[in-house]
């Protein structure tokens, strides 16, 4: 059974969806640890409730980002994790870290990448007058919100929507598609080769699969 590490910075709602999916057996893997760069992150409490080991790494305890990421990497290696899942981890990983764990890091981003990389995606979509938004699961590389796209889910934006309504609608899809992609990885159906995502031995299209 594969071991997963989940990196968080806040509430950990995606973490909870992953915990639930592991407990029901939907994801045939074990969460070996939860790592946070914020000591007050509520996601740590979610992990403790599920009896999952937690570890906090604070930026102030290290001389630079490289030292911090190296320490996190050493910890994850000691836990013998097979997959690193970013679930609201609000710190940019160093290139050295992403290269060290190349093909073993997943992220979920609240937009239909490559559109709206970065922050404030819901507001940006609303202000642009978009009629749809969505979320993307992708492999992580040294580029912020870059890496091969695996799966996307779209949600509608209605004329009278506000930011909170778009976020709620998008998060519902996140809780559905992130466990699905992690399941594929745990079942050895999903991998990354030469920067291209493969599912069941076939290369995925540039925009990944569209989830219905």
Tab-separated table of C-alpha atoms in Angstrom:
chain	number	residue	atom	x	y	z
A	1	UNK	CA	0.000	0.000	0.000
A	2	UNK	CA	1.380	3.376	-1.009
A	3	UNK	CA	2.111	6.062	1.585
A	4	UNK	CA	0.907	9.631	1.130
A	5	UNK	CA	2.116	12.874	2.701
A	6	UNK	CA	-0.279	15.831	2.675
A	7	UNK	CA	1.072	19.389	2.936
A	8	UNK	CA	-1.297	22.060	4.262
A	9	UNK	CA	-1.360	25.651	5.487
A	10	UNK	CA	-4.938	26.182	6.605
A	11	UNK	CA	-8.343	24.609	7.198
A	12	UNK	CA	-7.540	21.326	5.514
A	13	UNK	CA	-10.908	20.758	3.856
A	14	UNK	CA	-9.297	18.938	0.927
A	15	UNK	CA	-7.252	16.987	3.463
A	16	UNK	CA	-10.507	15.862	5.089
A	17	UNK	CA	-11.843	14.673	1.739
A	18	UNK	CA	-8.653	12.646	1.259
A	19	UNK	CA	-8.814	11.230	4.807
A	20	UNK	CA	-12.421	10.168	4.228
A	21	UNK	CA	-11.557	8.560	0.880
A	22	UNK	CA	-8.716	6.586	2.468
A	23	UNK	CA	-10.886	5.457	5.376
A	24	UNK	CA	-13.616	4.156	3.069
A	25	UNK	CA	-11.057	2.379	0.899
A	26	UNK	CA	-11.797	4.515	-2.171
A	27	UNK	CA	-8.114	5.496	-2.130
A	28	UNK	CA	-6.098	2.296	-1.565
A	29	UNK	CA	-3.324	4.114	0.289
A	30	UNK	CA	-2.333	5.322	3.742
A	31	UNK	CA	-1.740	8.920	4.797
A	32	UNK	CA	1.650	8.573	6.472
A	33	UNK	CA	1.874	12.176	7.685
A	34	UNK	CA	0.492	15.687	7.438
A	35	UNK	CA	2.979	18.554	7.230
A	36	UNK	CA	2.171	22.231	7.760
A	37	UNK	CA	4.072	25.505	7.562
A	38	UNK	CA	1.543	27.065	9.955
A	39	UNK	CA	1.357	25.874	13.563
A	40	UNK	CA	-2.247	27.095	13.903
A	41	UNK	CA	-3.549	25.330	10.778
A	42	UNK	CA	-6.865	23.642	11.602
A	43	UNK	CA	-5.945	20.845	9.231
A	44	UNK	CA	-3.516	19.610	11.884
A	45	UNK	CA	-6.490	18.957	14.162
A	46	UNK	CA	-8.197	17.021	11.386
A	47	UNK	CA	-5.081	14.864	11.072
A	48	UNK	CA	-4.838	14.278	14.814
A	49	UNK	CA	-8.513	13.262	14.931
A	50	UNK	CA	-7.699	10.634	12.306
A	51	UNK	CA	-4.585	9.546	14.270
A	52	UNK	CA	-2.234	10.702	11.500
A	53	UNK	CA	1.285	11.894	12.470
A	54	UNK	CA	1.803	15.644	12.043
A	55	UNK	CA	4.884	17.808	11.691
A	56	UNK	CA	5.217	21.599	11.573
A	57	UNK	CA	8.039	23.409	9.780
A	58	UNK	CA	8.145	27.178	10.364
A	59	UNK	CA	10.019	29.472	7.978
A	60	UNK	CA	11.444	31.459	10.901
A	61	UNK	CA	13.322	28.385	12.106
A	62	UNK	CA	15.436	28.219	8.952
A	63	UNK	CA	17.999	30.507	7.350
A	64	UNK	CA	16.288	30.356	3.963
A	65	UNK	CA	13.626	28.576	1.930
A	66	UNK	CA	16.111	26.050	0.595
A	67	UNK	CA	17.021	24.888	4.112
A	68	UNK	CA	13.363	24.606	5.071
A	69	UNK	CA	12.412	22.599	1.996
A	70	UNK	CA	15.444	20.379	2.447
A	71	UNK	CA	14.356	19.622	6.025
A	72	UNK	CA	10.814	18.857	4.871
A	73	UNK	CA	12.212	16.634	2.142
A	74	UNK	CA	14.388	14.739	4.607
A	75	UNK	CA	11.378	14.197	6.870
A	76	UNK	CA	9.218	12.931	4.019
A	77	UNK	CA	11.998	10.626	2.909
A	78	UNK	CA	12.288	9.258	6.450
A	79	UNK	CA	8.538	8.546	6.338
A	80	UNK	CA	9.071	6.638	3.072
A	81	UNK	CA	6.253	8.440	1.266
A	82	UNK	CA	5.373	7.544	-2.315
A	83	UNK	CA	3.275	10.623	-3.072
A	84	UNK	CA	3.216	14.225	-1.843
A	85	UNK	CA	-0.183	15.907	-2.027
A	86	UNK	CA	-0.425	19.698	-1.743
A	87	UNK	CA	-3.775	20.611	-0.207
A	88	UNK	CA	-3.869	24.349	0.336
A	89	UNK	CA	-0.124	24.572	0.974
A	90	UNK	CA	0.439	28.300	0.572
A	91	UNK	CA	4.202	28.352	0.199
A	92	UNK	CA	6.028	28.106	-3.103
A	93	UNK	CA	8.274	25.053	-3.178
A	94	UNK	CA	11.889	25.472	-4.219
A	95	UNK	CA	13.050	24.040	-7.535
A	96	UNK	CA	15.396	21.727	-5.637
A	97	UNK	CA	12.439	20.223	-3.756
A	98	UNK	CA	10.293	19.730	-6.853
A	99	UNK	CA	13.238	18.128	-8.656
A	100	UNK	CA	14.017	15.892	-5.676
A	101	UNK	CA	10.471	14.515	-5.724
A	102	UNK	CA	9.874	14.851	-9.456
A	103	UNK	CA	6.775	12.931	-10.609
A	104	UNK	CA	5.657	12.429	-6.996
A	105	UNK	CA	3.931	15.754	-6.195
A	106	UNK	CA	0.291	16.613	-6.923
A	107	UNK	CA	-1.489	19.931	-6.482
A	108	UNK	CA	-5.040	21.165	-6.879
A	109	UNK	CA	-5.594	24.724	-8.089
A	110	UNK	CA	-8.922	26.601	-8.104
A	111	UNK	CA	-9.025	27.531	-11.782
A	112	UNK	CA	-9.020	25.931	-15.205
A	113	UNK	CA	-5.273	26.121	-15.735
A	114	UNK	CA	-3.424	27.613	-17.495
A	115	UNK	CA	-6.020	30.334	-16.928
A	116	UNK	CA	-5.714	32.225	-13.629
A	117	UNK	CA	-2.551	30.768	-12.168
A	118	UNK	CA	-1.727	32.318	-8.793
A	119	UNK	CA	-4.066	33.832	-6.219
A	120	UNK	CA	-7.586	35.308	-6.110
A	121	UNK	CA	-8.872	33.113	-8.921
A	122	UNK	CA	-12.569	33.415	-8.038
A	123	UNK	CA	-12.493	37.208	-7.971
A	124	UNK	CA	-10.496	37.363	-11.193
A	125	UNK	CA	-12.999	35.120	-12.971
A	126	UNK	CA	-15.925	37.159	-11.650
A	127	UNK	CA	-14.381	40.508	-12.615
A	128	UNK	CA	-13.561	39.184	-16.094
A	129	UNK	CA	-17.217	38.337	-16.644
A	130	UNK	CA	-16.504	34.628	-17.132
A	131	UNK	CA	-19.473	32.282	-17.384
A	132	UNK	CA	-17.569	29.277	-16.040
A	133	UNK	CA	-14.777	28.522	-13.611
A	134	UNK	CA	-13.321	25.315	-12.243
A	135	UNK	CA	-10.486	23.433	-10.632
A	136	UNK	CA	-7.411	21.576	-11.873
A	137	UNK	CA	-5.354	18.689	-10.499
A	138	UNK	CA	-1.820	18.650	-11.876
A	139	UNK	CA	1.660	17.324	-11.289
A	140	UNK	CA	3.993	19.888	-9.720
A	141	UNK	CA	7.176	21.230	-11.267
A	142	UNK	CA	9.326	24.296	-10.551
A	143	UNK	CA	6.818	26.568	-12.304
A	144	UNK	CA	4.096	28.021	-10.047
A	145	UNK	CA	0.836	26.221	-10.870
A	146	UNK	CA	2.675	24.614	-13.773
A	147	UNK	CA	3.212	20.947	-14.440
A	148	UNK	CA	1.247	18.424	-16.454
A	149	UNK	CA	-2.524	18.743	-16.086
A	150	UNK	CA	-4.344	15.554	-15.101
A	151	UNK	CA	-8.002	16.337	-14.459
A	152	UNK	CA	-10.237	19.416	-14.558
A	153	UNK	CA	-13.796	20.037	-13.418
A	154	UNK	CA	-15.895	22.996	-14.546
A	155	UNK	CA	-18.562	24.910	-12.647
A	156	UNK	CA	-20.955	27.567	-13.967
A	157	UNK	CA	-20.816	31.218	-12.954
A	158	UNK	CA	-24.270	32.775	-12.813
A	159	UNK	CA	-24.929	36.516	-13.357
A	160	UNK	CA	-25.794	37.181	-9.706
A	161	UNK	CA	-22.954	35.094	-8.215
A	162	UNK	CA	-20.489	36.461	-5.687
A	163	UNK	CA	-16.971	35.228	-4.905
A	164	UNK	CA	-18.137	33.029	-2.026
A	165	UNK	CA	-20.718	31.228	-4.161
A	166	UNK	CA	-18.172	30.476	-6.889
A	167	UNK	CA	-15.708	29.220	-4.290
A	168	UNK	CA	-18.281	26.927	-2.676
A	169	UNK	CA	-19.286	25.483	-6.035
A	170	UNK	CA	-15.639	24.947	-7.013
A	171	UNK	CA	-14.690	23.335	-3.708
A	172	UNK	CA	-17.452	20.762	-4.073
A	173	UNK	CA	-15.734	19.638	-7.266
A	174	UNK	CA	-12.299	19.659	-5.611
A	175	UNK	CA	-13.470	17.224	-2.946
A	176	UNK	CA	-14.646	14.930	-5.742
A	177	UNK	CA	-11.783	14.989	-8.260
A	178	UNK	CA	-8.714	15.207	-5.983
A	179	UNK	CA	-9.385	11.837	-4.288
A	180	UNK	CA	-10.048	10.375	-7.740
A	181	UNK	CA	-6.611	11.400	-9.058
A	182	UNK	CA	-4.880	10.203	-5.886
A	183	UNK	CA	-6.687	6.881	-6.323
A	184	UNK	CA	-5.287	6.585	-9.862
A	185	UNK	CA	-1.767	7.177	-8.562
A	186	UNK	CA	-2.193	4.694	-5.716
A	187	UNK	CA	-3.378	2.075	-8.196
A	188	UNK	CA	-0.305	2.664	-10.421
A	189	UNK	CA	-2.550	3.894	-13.225
A	190	UNK	CA	-1.151	7.448	-13.216
A	191	UNK	CA	2.450	8.524	-13.747
A	192	UNK	CA	4.613	11.319	-15.140
A	193	UNK	CA	7.219	10.697	-17.841
A	194	UNK	CA	9.295	13.425	-19.482
A	195	UNK	CA	6.865	16.076	-18.282
A	196	UNK	CA	3.807	14.294	-19.703
A	197	UNK	CA	1.055	12.742	-17.571
A	198	UNK	CA	0.039	9.205	-18.476
A	199	UNK	CA	-3.112	7.373	-17.399
A	200	UNK	CA	-3.372	3.649	-18.061
A	201	UNK	CA	-0.294	3.879	-20.269
A	202	UNK	CA	-1.717	6.584	-22.547
A	203	UNK	CA	-0.577	10.234	-22.586
A	204	UNK	CA	-3.175	12.696	-21.362
A	205	UNK	CA	-4.105	15.687	-23.541
A	206	UNK	CA	-2.536	19.034	-22.662
A	207	UNK	CA	-5.657	20.105	-20.760
A	208	UNK	CA	-5.924	16.747	-19.006
A	209	UNK	CA	-9.241	14.941	-18.747
A	210	UNK	CA	-12.467	16.852	-18.230
A	211	UNK	CA	-14.460	15.446	-15.329
A	212	UNK	CA	-18.209	15.242	-15.821
